[in-house]
Amino acid sequence: MDKIKRWRIALTELANLGGMPLQNVANGYESKLIEKIVNVVKDKVTCYTLSVTQHPVGIGPSVQDISLWLRNGSNDVEVFALYGVGGLGKTTIAKYVYNMNFQLFEGGSFLENIREYTERPDGLVCLQRQLLSDISKGKEPTIKYLNDGILKIKSALLHRKLLIVLDDVDQVEQLDATFGMREWFHQGSKIIITTRNVHLLEAYEHCTRYAIKTMNSDDSLELFSWHAFRDSSPPECYIEHSKRIIKQCEGLPLALKVLGASLRGKNVDVWRSAIGKLEIIPHSKIQKILRVSYDSLQDDLDRNLFLEIACFFSGEAKSFVVRVLDECGYYTLIGIENLIDRCLLTIDKYENLRMHYLVQSMGREIIRQQSPRDPGQRSRLWYWKDSLEVLEDETGTRAIEGLAMEMSTINACRAEVRTKAFSPMQKLRILKLNNVQLSGGYKDFPRNLKWLCWHKYTLRSLPNDFPSSSLVAIDMQNSKLQILGEGNKSFGSLKSLNLSHCHDIVRTPDFANCFALEELILEHCANLVEIDESIGVAEGLALINLKDCSLLKKLPERLCMLKLLETLNISGCSSLGMFPAEMRKMESLKVFHADGLDFSNSNNKTQQNESWREFIRGLVSKPKISSQLSLNSLPCYSITRLSLRNCNLHDSSFPKDFRVAPSLEFLNLSNNPICFLPDCFKVLKEVKILVLSECNQLQTIEDLPIIEDLELLNCPLLEKITMRRGLSIRGYCHPWDCVKLLEMDGVFKIVPIGEIDSELINDCGIFNVESMKTIQIRLYNIYTHANIKCPIQGIYESQRSGNIFTMFYPGGSVPTWFTSQSYGPSLSFIVSRSNLRYINTCVVYKLKPGRGRYFYLIFHNITKDKMIAYHPSCYGIPEGDEYMTWLSHWKFGSHEMGPGDEVNVSIFNCNDNHSFEMKEIGICLVYEEKEQAGFHLAKRQKIQQTCEEISQFVIPVERQPARHHGTTQIYFTGCGVTTLDYWMEKYFGKYATVEKGESSGSESELD
């Protein structure tokens, strides 16, 4: 009856629809009416697709991410911004997204190259015309002036759900107009923006930002090959040359396309020549695209800062660059932020400045163009051949502000440079020399040097007449220096001193001449025995690095006077006998590394067990250093990063009153003979990184706080890792080569078959437990990478992995009580009742020699459009050519499987090496009130309690899918996958194979 009622309502609505009366529309002319109807229908169904690249390699993950945002079901008017440096493919990705999704909307427009349009006098009016034309399906609007266009656009936006793309936005006024227009849009409309300037987005909280990444090496090679060889890979004789170009391009799609096309059809000799040229001069088309971001910088200070970094500072620590360039007249911090906003610069996790190779080449080419023929007229010289030419010919000028000449050992002998060559360069502020010897006096040497970097300097000190008063940073690593300067030579501006690997230094300089020092680096000064007590004068010292100064016997007492010292590294100072008495009071210390020091006596006040024989032997033998280093001497309550690797720490070495700061973020206790995590660290609520690698005596780690990353490499006795109740490791856990690890809280628990709850074992269809106890199998643990021989084990995949129980045992066929069996790679079933409690799966397989066995058991609920991909944390390795049986026991909730659901179960091998061979698969459904044939009756409540201690369901109700394939939600359980996009590509095929313009709203983004 309901169906008849719905039909009546629908037919009534159909009858009431207005049509096109012949007399009113076409004055009675039937042919004109038909033409009118055809045009109206054509307007409704015509798909205006954008022209896109023929080889959309590597854009799949970004296209899918943005498509998912477009299909999020929200009725709000939302804005999505793609940002990144020019040439990354932002426009290409936006076009693919538009083509694949515009049919979900009632209209759309793609406004390309907005930056170029707005530079024209009538540019904004042209954009208004295009927008209105696109929205009205090709009708040419009449717009006379800007305000007229605004009113017409407002009227057009109000009544339809639209998809609008604004490509290459570069001015805040353009964004203000966009966000101001949001209230004009119909609900559910979406706006996508592409920009090179992420700073524009900072004022808009409700804008979703998305950084476009560079391509990986495999995709880079494929994209380059398509343009260079019209194939997906290069010919054998071009592989090495192609890889050199790939390395230069660093994943920038524009460069890969341009260089590939420019070299197409050329022979190998031409390729060699072109590659050599590209190392000095970038391709003009790439230069033009990348330079747009440089030209958009606000002022000369930011542009010159970019050039300084491109020539001399890429890869240097941000703090160091700020320290030097602030003294050169730059506002470096805000300038660096402006460069990051323009996507010209990034900062890595170590706080070092990183510049894309081609962006750096663009900056250097700007400098080269200042005087292509005469390098002496350029402002900066970074290429050693240009620098050598200028110095040997003595053609330098006042234009030169920075010069680098880093000679290799091979060509160092060619450099015969006199100091008088520097005399004309009175604006020189940055000088980087490596393996270079200068002859002559320094009376007329540039007086305004800020950074002197002179590696492998051959003299015992800087000359008396060397101008040093303005130096901010000195880096003279691997030199023959014994003293920094003779007599009372002044270094009053010096803030950073790096004399690492200077093996002739015995004592540090007198710090009375370096009172402004903020950073002292003396790493691996192998003969250094004394730090001058005058170090207390350098009150601004924030970092001291004495790593591997193995002859240093003590730290100066006045070290404790440094109220700003934050970082102290004394790792490898194996001769240190004690710490300064007041060291515990150094409240400013945040980072302390003391790897390799002996703290074993931290908890012993005296050596009580020394015998008379040992005492006498000590009197006549060579004196030895008696370590009195104590953990109690450390100001641990202020330290946030503590590394005590290989410090001979036992469980008893930690004094009872030893405490660490609740704010401790990083802790490294690797290579120590501890058996348990010391109690003093259990008070912590959260640790970002905990490292306990190569602790050979470590047995258990219990009651862990919140941890982002846990590293446990090669702890051979470790058996158990547990967290505080309700907690789990947020990031990665790496228990590699922890061969005895049986339990990792929230991840897996391995239990011998004889200790598994009998009802659960019976529910899995295993009744001959006693006979199975004696069977030995080889079990591989994917987390630990351990391959061990052991009795048959049961594996609980728990909490984050879902409610799954798994076991492996030798066997060549699926047990007969499995109701559905198949010799193919998959089988399907329909859930017949509402009281499904468990599913048992059985897979019979063998393994062939090979690496990377990533096989998955896939549950695809076709009805609910959900897919679960399970990769076990352990798997059995069959002996020789025999088969292994893989039995899994699942508990599903009604949100995962319900009555009437059609479900497909299959095996998927993620690798192409054919190392996994499946023989047979079986399924058995277990319902609540009635046991399937072949099962003994069991106490359901007890089994349920055992399983629910692990997790309520395989996929908790609140859990969001890891990926989508069209409308299919995809969840990963078990060991998971390293790269989700790789898995998706292997399972479904490449995203980018979707044909342009053929993807409807209901189709998948994956091919």
XYZ file of C-alpha atoms in Angstrom, residues 112-124 126-127 130:
16
model
C 42.725 30.201 -14.411
C 45.767 32.496 -14.004
C 44.067 35.098 -11.831
C 47.436 36.691 -11.044
C 48.095 37.383 -14.735
C 44.573 38.708 -15.333
C 44.741 41.171 -12.458
C 47.899 42.724 -13.931
C 45.831 43.888 -16.933
C 43.731 47.080 -16.757
C 40.527 45.197 -17.641
C 41.582 41.942 -15.980
C 38.985 41.824 -13.185
C 37.347 39.780 -17.881
C 37.294 37.393 -14.936
C 34.169 34.350 -17.563
